[in-house]
Coordinates of C-alpha atoms (C1' of nucleotides) in Angstrom, one line a residue:
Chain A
X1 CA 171.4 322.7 161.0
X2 CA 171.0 324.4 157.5
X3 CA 174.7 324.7 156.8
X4 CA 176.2 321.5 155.1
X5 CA 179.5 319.6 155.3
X6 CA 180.7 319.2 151.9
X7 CA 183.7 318.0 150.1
X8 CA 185.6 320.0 147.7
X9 CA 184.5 317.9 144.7
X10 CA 180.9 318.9 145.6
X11 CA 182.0 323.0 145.7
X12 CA 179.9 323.9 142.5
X13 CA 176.7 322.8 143.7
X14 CA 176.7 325.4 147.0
X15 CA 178.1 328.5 145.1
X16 CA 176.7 331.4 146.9
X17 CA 176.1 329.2 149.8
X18 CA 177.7 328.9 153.1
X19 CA 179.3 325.1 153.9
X20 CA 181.8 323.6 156.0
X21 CA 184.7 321.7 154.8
X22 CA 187.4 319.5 156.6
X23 CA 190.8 318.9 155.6
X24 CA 194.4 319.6 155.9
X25 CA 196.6 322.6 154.8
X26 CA 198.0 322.1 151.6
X27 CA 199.7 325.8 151.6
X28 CA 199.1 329.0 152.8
X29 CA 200.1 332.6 151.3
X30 CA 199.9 335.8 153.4
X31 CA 199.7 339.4 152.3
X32 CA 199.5 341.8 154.8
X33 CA 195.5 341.7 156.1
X34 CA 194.6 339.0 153.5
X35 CA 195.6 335.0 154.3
X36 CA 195.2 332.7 151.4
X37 CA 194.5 329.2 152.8
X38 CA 194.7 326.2 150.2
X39 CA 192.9 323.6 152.0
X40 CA 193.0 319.7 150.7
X41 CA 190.4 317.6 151.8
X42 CA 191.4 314.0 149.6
X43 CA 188.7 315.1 146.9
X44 CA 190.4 318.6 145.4
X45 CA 192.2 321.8 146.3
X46 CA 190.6 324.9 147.7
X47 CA 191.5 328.6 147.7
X48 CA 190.0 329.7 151.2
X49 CA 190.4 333.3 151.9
X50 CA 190.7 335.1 155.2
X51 CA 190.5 339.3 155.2
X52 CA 191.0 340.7 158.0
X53 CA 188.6 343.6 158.4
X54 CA 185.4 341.4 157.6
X55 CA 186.6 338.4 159.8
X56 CA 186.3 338.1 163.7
X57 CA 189.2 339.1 165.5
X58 CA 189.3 335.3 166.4
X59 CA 189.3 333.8 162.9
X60 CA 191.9 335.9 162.1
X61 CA 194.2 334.9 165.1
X62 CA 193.5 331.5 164.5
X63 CA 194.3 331.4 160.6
X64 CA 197.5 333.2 161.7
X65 CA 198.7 329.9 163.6
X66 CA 198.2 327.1 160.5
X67 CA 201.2 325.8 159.6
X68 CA 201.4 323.0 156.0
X69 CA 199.2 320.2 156.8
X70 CA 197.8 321.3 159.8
X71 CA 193.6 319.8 160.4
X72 CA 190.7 322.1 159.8
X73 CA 187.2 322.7 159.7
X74 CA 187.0 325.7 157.8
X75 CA 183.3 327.4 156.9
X76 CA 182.6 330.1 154.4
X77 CA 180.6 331.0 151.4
X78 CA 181.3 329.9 148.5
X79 CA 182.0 332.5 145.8
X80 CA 182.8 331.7 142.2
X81 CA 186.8 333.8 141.3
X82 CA 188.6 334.0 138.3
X83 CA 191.6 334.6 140.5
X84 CA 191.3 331.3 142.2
X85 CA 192.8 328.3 141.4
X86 CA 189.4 326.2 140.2
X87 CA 187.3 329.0 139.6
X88 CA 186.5 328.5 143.2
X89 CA 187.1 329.8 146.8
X90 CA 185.7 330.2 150.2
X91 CA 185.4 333.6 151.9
X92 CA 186.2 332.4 155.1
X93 CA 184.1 332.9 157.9
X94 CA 184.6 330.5 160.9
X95 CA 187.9 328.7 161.3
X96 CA 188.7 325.7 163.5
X97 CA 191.5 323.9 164.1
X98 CA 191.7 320.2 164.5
X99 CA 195.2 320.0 164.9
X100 CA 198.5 322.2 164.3
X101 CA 201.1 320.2 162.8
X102 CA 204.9 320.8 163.5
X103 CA 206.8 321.4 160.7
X104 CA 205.9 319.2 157.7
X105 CA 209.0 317.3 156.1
X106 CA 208.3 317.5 152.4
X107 CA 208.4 321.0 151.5
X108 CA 206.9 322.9 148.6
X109 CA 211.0 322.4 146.3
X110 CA 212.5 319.3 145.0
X111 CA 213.1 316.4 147.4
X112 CA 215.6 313.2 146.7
X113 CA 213.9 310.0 145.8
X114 CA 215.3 308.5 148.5
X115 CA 213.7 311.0 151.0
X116 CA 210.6 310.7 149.5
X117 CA 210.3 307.1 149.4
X118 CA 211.3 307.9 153.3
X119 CA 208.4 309.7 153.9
X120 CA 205.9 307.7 151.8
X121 CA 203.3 307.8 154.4
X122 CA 203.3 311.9 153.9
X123 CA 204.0 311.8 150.5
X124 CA 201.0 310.8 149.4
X125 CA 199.7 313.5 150.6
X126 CA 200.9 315.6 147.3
X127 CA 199.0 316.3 144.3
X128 CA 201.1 314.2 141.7
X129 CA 201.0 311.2 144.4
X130 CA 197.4 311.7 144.9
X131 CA 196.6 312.2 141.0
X132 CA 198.7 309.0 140.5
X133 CA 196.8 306.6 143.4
X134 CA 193.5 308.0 141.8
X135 CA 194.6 306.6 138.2
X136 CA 196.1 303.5 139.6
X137 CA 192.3 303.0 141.8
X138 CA 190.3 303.8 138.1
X139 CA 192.5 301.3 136.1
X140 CA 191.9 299.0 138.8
X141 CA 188.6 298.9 138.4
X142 CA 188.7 299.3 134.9
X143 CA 189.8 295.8 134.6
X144 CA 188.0 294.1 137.6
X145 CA 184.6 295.4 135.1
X146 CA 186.0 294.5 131.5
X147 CA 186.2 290.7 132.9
X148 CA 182.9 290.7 134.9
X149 CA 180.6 292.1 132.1
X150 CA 182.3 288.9 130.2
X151 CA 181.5 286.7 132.6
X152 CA 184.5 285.5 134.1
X153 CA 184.8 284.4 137.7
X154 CA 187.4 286.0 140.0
X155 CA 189.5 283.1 141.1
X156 CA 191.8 284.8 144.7
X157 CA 194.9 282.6 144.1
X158 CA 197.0 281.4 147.4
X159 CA 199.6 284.1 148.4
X160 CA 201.5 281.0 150.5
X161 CA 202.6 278.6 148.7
X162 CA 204.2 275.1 148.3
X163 CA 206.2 275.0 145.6
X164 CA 208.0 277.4 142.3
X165 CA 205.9 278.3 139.4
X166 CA 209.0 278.8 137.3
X167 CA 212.0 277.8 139.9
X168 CA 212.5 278.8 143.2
X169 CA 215.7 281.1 143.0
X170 CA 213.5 284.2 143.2
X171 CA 210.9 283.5 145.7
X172 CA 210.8 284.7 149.1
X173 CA 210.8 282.0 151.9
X174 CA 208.8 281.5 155.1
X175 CA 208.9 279.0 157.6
X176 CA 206.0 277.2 157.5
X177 CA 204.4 274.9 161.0
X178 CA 208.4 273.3 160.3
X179 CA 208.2 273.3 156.6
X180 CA 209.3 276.0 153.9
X181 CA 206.5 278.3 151.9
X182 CA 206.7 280.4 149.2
X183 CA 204.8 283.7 148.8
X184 CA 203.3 283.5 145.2
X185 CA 204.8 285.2 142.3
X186 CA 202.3 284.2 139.8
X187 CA 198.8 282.7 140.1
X188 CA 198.6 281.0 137.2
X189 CA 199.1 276.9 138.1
X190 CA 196.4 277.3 140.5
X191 CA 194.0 279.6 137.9
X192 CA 194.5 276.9 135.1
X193 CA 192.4 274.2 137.8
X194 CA 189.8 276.4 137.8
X195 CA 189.5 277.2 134.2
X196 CA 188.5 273.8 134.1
X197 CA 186.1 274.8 136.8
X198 CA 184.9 277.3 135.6
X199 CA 185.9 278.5 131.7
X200 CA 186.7 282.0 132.2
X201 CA 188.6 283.0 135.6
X202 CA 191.1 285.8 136.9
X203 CA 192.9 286.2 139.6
X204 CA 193.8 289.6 140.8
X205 CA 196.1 290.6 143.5
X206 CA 199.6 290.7 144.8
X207 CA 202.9 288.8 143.4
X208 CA 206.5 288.7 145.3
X209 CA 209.7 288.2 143.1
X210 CA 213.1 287.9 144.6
X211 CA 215.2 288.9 142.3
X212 CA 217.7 291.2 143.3
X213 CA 217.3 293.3 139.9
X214 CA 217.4 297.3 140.9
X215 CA 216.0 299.2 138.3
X216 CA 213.0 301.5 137.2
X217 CA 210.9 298.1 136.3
X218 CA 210.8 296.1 139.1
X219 CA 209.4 295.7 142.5
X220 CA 209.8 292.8 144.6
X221 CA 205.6 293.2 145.5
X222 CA 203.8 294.0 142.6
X223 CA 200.4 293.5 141.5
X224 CA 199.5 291.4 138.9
X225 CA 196.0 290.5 136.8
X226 CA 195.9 287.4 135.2
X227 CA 192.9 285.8 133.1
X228 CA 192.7 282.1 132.4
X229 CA 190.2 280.9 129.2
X230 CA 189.6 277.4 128.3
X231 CA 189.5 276.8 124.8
X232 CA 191.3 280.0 123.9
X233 CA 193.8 279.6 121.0
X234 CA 196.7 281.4 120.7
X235 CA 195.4 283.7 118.0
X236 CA 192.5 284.3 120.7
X237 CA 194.9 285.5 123.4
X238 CA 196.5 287.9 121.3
X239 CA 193.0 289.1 120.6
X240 CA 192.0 289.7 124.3
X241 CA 195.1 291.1 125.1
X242 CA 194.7 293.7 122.3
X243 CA 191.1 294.4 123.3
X244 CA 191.9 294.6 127.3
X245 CA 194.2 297.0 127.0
X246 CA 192.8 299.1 124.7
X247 CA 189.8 299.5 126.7
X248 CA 191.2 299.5 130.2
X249 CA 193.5 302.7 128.7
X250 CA 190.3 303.9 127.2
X251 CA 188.1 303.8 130.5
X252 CA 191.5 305.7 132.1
X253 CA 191.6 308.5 129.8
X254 CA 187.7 309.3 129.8
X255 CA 187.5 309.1 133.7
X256 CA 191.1 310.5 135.3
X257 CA 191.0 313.6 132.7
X258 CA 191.6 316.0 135.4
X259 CA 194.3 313.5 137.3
X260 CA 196.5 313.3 133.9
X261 CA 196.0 317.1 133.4
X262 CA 198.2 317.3 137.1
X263 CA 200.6 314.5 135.8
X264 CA 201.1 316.8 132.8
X265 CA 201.0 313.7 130.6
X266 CA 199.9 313.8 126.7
X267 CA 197.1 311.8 126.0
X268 CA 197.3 311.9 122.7
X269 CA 200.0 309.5 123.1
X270 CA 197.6 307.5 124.8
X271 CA 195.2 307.9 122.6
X272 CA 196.0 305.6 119.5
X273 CA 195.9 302.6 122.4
X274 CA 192.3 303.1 122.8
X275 CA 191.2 302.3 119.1
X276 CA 193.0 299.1 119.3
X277 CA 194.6 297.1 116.2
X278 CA 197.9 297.2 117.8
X279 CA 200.6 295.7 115.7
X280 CA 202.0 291.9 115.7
X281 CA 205.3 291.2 115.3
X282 CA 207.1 287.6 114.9
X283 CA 209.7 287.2 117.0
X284 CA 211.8 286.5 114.2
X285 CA 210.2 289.6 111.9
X286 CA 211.2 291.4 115.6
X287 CA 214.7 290.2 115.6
X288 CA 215.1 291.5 112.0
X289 CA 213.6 294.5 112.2
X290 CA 215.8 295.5 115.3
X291 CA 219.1 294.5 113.5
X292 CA 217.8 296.6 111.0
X293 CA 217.4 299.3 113.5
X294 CA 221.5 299.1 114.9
X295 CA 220.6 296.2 117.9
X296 CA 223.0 293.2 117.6
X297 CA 220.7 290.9 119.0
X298 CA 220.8 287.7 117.8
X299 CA 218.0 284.9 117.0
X300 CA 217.7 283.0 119.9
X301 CA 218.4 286.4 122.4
X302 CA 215.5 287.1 124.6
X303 CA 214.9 291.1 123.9
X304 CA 217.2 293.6 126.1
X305 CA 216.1 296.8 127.8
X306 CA 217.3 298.5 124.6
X307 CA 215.7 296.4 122.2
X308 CA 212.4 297.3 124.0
X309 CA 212.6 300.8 123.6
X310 CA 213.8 300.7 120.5
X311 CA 211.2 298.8 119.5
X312 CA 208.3 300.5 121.3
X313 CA 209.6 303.8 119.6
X314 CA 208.5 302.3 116.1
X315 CA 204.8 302.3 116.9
X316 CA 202.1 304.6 118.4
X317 CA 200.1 301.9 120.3
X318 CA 201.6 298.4 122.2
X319 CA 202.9 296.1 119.9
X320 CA 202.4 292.6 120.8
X321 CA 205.8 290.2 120.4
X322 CA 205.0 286.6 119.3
X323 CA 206.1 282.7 119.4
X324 CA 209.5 283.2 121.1
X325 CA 212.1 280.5 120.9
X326 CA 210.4 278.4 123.8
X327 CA 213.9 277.5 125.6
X328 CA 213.5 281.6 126.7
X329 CA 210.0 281.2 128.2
X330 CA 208.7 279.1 131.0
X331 CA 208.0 275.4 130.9
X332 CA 204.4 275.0 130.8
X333 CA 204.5 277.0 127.5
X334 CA 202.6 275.1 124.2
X335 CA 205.0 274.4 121.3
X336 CA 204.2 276.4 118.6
X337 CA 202.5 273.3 116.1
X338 CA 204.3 274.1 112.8
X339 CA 207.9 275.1 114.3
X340 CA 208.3 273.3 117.9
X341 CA 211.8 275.2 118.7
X342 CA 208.8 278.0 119.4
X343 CA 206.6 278.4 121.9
X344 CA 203.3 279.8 121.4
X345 CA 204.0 282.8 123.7
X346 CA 203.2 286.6 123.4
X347 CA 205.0 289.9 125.1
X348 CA 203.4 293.0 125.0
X349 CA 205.4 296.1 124.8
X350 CA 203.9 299.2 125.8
X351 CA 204.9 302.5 123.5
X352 CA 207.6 305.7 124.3
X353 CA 209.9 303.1 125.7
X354 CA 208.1 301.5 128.5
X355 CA 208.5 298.6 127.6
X356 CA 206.8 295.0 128.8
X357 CA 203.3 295.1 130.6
X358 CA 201.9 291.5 129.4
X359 CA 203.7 288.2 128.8
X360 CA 201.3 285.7 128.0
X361 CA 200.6 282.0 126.5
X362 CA 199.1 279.1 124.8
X363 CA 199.8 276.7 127.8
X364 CA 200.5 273.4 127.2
X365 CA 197.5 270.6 127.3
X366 CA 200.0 267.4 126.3
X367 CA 201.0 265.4 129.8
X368 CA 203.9 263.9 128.1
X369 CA 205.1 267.5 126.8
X370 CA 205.0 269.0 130.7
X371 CA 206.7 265.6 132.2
X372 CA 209.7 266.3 129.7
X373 CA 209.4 270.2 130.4
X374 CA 209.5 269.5 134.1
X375 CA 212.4 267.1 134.1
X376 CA 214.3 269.6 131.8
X377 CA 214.0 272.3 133.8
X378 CA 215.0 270.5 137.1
X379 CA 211.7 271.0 138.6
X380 CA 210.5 269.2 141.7
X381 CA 208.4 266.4 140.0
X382 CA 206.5 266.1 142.7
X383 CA 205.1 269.2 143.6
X384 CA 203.5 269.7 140.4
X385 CA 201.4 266.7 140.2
X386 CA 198.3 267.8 141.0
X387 CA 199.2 270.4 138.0
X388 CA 199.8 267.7 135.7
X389 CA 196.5 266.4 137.0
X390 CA 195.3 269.3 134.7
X391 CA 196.5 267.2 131.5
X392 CA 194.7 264.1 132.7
X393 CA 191.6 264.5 133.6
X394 CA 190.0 266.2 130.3
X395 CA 192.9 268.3 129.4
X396 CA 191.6 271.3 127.0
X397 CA 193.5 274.1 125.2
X398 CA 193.8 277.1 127.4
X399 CA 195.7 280.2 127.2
X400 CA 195.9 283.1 129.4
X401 CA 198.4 286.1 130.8
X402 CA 199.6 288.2 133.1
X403 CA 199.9 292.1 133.5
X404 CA 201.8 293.8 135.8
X405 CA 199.4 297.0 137.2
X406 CA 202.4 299.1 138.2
X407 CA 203.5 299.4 135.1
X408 CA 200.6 299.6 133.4
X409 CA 199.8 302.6 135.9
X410 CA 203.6 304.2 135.1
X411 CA 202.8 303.7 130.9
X412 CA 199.0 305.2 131.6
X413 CA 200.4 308.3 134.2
X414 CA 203.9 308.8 132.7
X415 CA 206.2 307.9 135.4
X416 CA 209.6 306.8 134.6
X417 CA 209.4 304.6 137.9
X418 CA 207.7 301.9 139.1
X419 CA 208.0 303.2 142.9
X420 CA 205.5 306.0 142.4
X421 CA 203.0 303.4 140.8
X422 CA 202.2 301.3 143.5
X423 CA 201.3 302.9 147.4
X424 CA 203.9 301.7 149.3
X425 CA 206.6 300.3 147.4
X426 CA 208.9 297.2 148.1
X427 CA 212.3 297.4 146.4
X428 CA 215.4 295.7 146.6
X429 CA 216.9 297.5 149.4
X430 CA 213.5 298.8 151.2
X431 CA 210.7 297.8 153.4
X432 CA 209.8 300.7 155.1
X433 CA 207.4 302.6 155.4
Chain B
rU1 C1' 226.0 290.0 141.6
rC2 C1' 228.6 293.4 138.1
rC3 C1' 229.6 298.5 136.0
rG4 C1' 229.2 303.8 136.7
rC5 C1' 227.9 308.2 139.8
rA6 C1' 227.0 310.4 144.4
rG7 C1' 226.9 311.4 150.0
rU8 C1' 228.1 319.2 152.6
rA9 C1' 222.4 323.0 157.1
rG10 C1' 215.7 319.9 158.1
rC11 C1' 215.3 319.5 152.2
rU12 C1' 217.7 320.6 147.1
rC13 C1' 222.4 321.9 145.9
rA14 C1' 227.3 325.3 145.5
rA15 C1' 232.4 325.8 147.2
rU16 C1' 241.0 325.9 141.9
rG17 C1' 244.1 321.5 148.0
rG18 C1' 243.9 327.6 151.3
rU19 C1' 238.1 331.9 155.9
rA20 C1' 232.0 326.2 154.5
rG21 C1' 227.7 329.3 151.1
rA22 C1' 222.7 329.9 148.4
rG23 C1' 217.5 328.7 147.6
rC24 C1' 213.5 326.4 150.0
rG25 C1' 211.7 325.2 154.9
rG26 C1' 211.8 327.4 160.4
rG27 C1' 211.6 332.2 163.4
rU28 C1' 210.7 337.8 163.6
rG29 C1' 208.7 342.1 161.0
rG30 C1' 206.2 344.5 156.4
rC31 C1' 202.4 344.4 152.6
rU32 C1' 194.2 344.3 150.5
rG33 C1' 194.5 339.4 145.6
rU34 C1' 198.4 335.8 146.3
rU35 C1' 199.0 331.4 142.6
rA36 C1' 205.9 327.0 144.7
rA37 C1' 203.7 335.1 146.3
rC38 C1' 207.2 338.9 147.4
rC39 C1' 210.7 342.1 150.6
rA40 C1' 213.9 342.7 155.1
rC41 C1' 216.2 340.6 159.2
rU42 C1' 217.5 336.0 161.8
rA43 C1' 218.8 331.0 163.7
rG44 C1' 220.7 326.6 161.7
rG45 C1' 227.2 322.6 160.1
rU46 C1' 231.6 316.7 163.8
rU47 C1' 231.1 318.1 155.1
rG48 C1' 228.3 309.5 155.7
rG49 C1' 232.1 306.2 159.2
rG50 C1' 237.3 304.8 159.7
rG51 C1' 242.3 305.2 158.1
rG52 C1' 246.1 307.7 155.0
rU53 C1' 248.9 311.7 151.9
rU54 C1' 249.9 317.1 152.9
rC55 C1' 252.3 323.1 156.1
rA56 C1' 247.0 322.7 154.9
rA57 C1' 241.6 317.9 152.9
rG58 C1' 234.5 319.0 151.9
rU59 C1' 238.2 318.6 147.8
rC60 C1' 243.5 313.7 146.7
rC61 C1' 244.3 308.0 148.1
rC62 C1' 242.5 303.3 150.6
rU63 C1' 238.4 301.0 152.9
rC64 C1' 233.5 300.3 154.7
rC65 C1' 228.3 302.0 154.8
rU66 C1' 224.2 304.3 152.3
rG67 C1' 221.7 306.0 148.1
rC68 C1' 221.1 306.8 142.7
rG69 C1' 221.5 305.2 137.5
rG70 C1' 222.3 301.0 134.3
rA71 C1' 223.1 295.6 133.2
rG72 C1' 221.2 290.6 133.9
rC73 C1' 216.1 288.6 135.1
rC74 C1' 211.2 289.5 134.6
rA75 C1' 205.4 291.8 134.9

RNA sequence: UCCGCAGUAGCUCAAUGGUAGAGCGGGUGGCUGUUAACCACUAGGUUGGGGGUUCAAGUCCCUCCUGCGGAGCCA
């Protein structure tokens, strides 16, 4: 059989040529004796054109029944087109139908969000869904490679678990063979273990956060990356966070060129984040400079919604947040050496108002520090003694953090929600699809 | 949980307290180059649920439900 089954990314190789391709209607024009067929197949979009008078009788009938999304095998030859959307289209010559779909819900106008998110399933299916997923796939292994090629070890965290990393309020609950588990909302007490396992580790996968917070920058299942490196100072973290995401964004912008082209976003926004030397900020320089700005934050207020946007709006790149008062940040936090009432803790904010992606730390290597931490935050002594067994047998500096991919993938793809970031999103007030 | 906004055709939205309408989608017909094609015709409604005010309620009031935006919290 000389004539081949291709995809549409592989169109340019069999100009002049006559191939089969399978896929599903994205839209269809008519004009009189001439049907325009755009056919997806997952890979591209594809002008496939049916004319009457050099078609069989057949072909034409059957072209005449596709409705939006119906399944076909369409085969023609492919002819180079400056009227065609991609340079390329298929004069159609054999047409079969896999399947005609009913009418299909998500039309070709605007749709609510809460329809969409409805039809999630089908949604997908669109071009600014699909350019997204493909982005969201790219970054994803953008950062899988930037820690393997520095030999670190992926480290899959539990997803049940026994106990709160930083309280239990927002955790989601399961019964458990009679007892009560959490699902995981952070990886990082089991990842610091194994950085004494193995010196550079990551975990990579899925978090759950109960909070009942409804806005454009949560999800209650999101997916989180977080490295863990012994002996890494603070001044170290802020170094790998700056050179992570500068080359993750950098990866994203030379591989999804054609995928941010459909999202209509401006790279050169994106572009400054790829050169790196993002800007530090004191907390307390942060404070002052946003009082400066009109905020009325106070020292000692953990940075609003506002405040990060106002913030972000200052610079072209992320801008990295440092040494918080530590009574804002978790308990496993190390004290900042020369000013205790601060922990050694870094946020970084990503730029036109997105706002926080990272929040990392310096974690604490002083048993007597985490017993005190642990009693004043009303934490469960016991559950976290085989963390504290961290601190006792050869406890080393570490530091490490954690970045939430959706909105990473929001910043990178310019989506002002997280519920387009992620394939099936989990909110507040939905579990379905 | 709190504050604000909204709910009308399959979808997105109109409609001074006074005859419920458009675009898209569906159906029928027309057109040899369309780019969310266009043109003509056509079908399609318990105005989110309940209660109230009024001669008269999609519109005003009360209440519940659902969604959206924001706050807090965080990634």
């Amino acid at each position: 059989m000389s004539r081949p089954i291709i995809t549409i990314a592989e169109l340019a190789k069999h100009a002049g040529q006559e191939v089969t391709i399978r896929g599903w209607v994205y839209n269809w024009r008519k004009k009189g004796k001439l049907r325009f067929i755009i056919l997806r197949d997952g890979f591209g979009y594809l002008q496939c054109v049916v004319f009457r008078p050099e078609v069989d009788e057949s072909v034409w009938e059957t072209a005449v029944e596709l409705t939006q999304e119906s399944s076909v095998e369409i085969t023609g030859v492919v002819a180079a087109d400056e009227r065609a959307p991609g340079g390329f289209e298929l004069k159609v010559s054999g047409l079969e139908i896999i399947q005609i779909a009913p009418e299909f819900p998500i039309g070709k106008k605007d749709h609510g969000p809460d329809f969409l998110l409805n039809h999630r399933h089908l949604w997908l299916r669109s071009k600014r869904q699909h350019a997204i997923m493909r982005v969201r796939s790219e970054l994803e292994f953008a950062i899988r490679d930037f820690f393997q090629r520095r030999d670190y070890t992926l480290i899959d965290s539990p997803i049940l678990t026994p106990a709160a990393c930083e309280g239990t309020s927002t955790l989601f609950e399961t019964e458990y063979f009679g007892e009560t588990a959490f699902l995981s909302q952070s990886g990082q007490l089991y990842l610091e273990p194994a950085a004494a396992a193995l010196g550079k580790v990551y975990c990579f996968g899925p978090t759950f956060r109960a909070e009942k917070s409804k806005t454009r920058r949560h999800l209650t299942e999101f997916w989180m990356v977080e490295p863990e490196v012994a002996w890494l100072r603070f001044d170290g973290l802020l170094d790998l966070c700056e050179e992570f995401l500068s080359e993750i964004v950098a990866r994203v912008l030379d591989r999804c060129t054609e995928d941010l082209e459909r999202l209509e976003r401006d790279v050169s926004k994106l572009r400054p984040t790829a050169d790196g030397d993002f800007p530090r900020l004191d907390y307390a320089e942060a404070v002052a400079k946003l009082k400066a700005l009109g905020s009325d934050i106070q020292f000692g207020d953990d940075l609003g919604g506002d405040d990060e946007t106002l913030l972000t709006e200052q610079f072209d790149r992320p801008v990295l947040i440092t040494r918080y008062p530590a009574d804002l940040k978790a308990f496993y936090m190390q004290p900042d050496p020369s000013d205790p009432s601060r922990a050694l803790a870094v946020d970084v904010l990503a730029p036109e108002g997105c706002g926080e992606i990272i929040g990392g730390s310096e974690r604490s290597d002083s048993l007597e520090h985490l017993e005190r931490q642990i009693a004043a935050h009303d934490l469960p002594r016991e559950s976290f003694e085989w963390y504290l067994d961290i601190r006792r047998y050869g406890s080393f500096p570490h530091a490490g953090f954690g970045m939430g991919i959706e909105r990473c993938v929001a910043w990178i793809c310019g989506v002002p929600h997280l519920r387009e970031a992620i394939p099936y999103p989990r909110l507040i007030n939905r579990l379905n699809p």
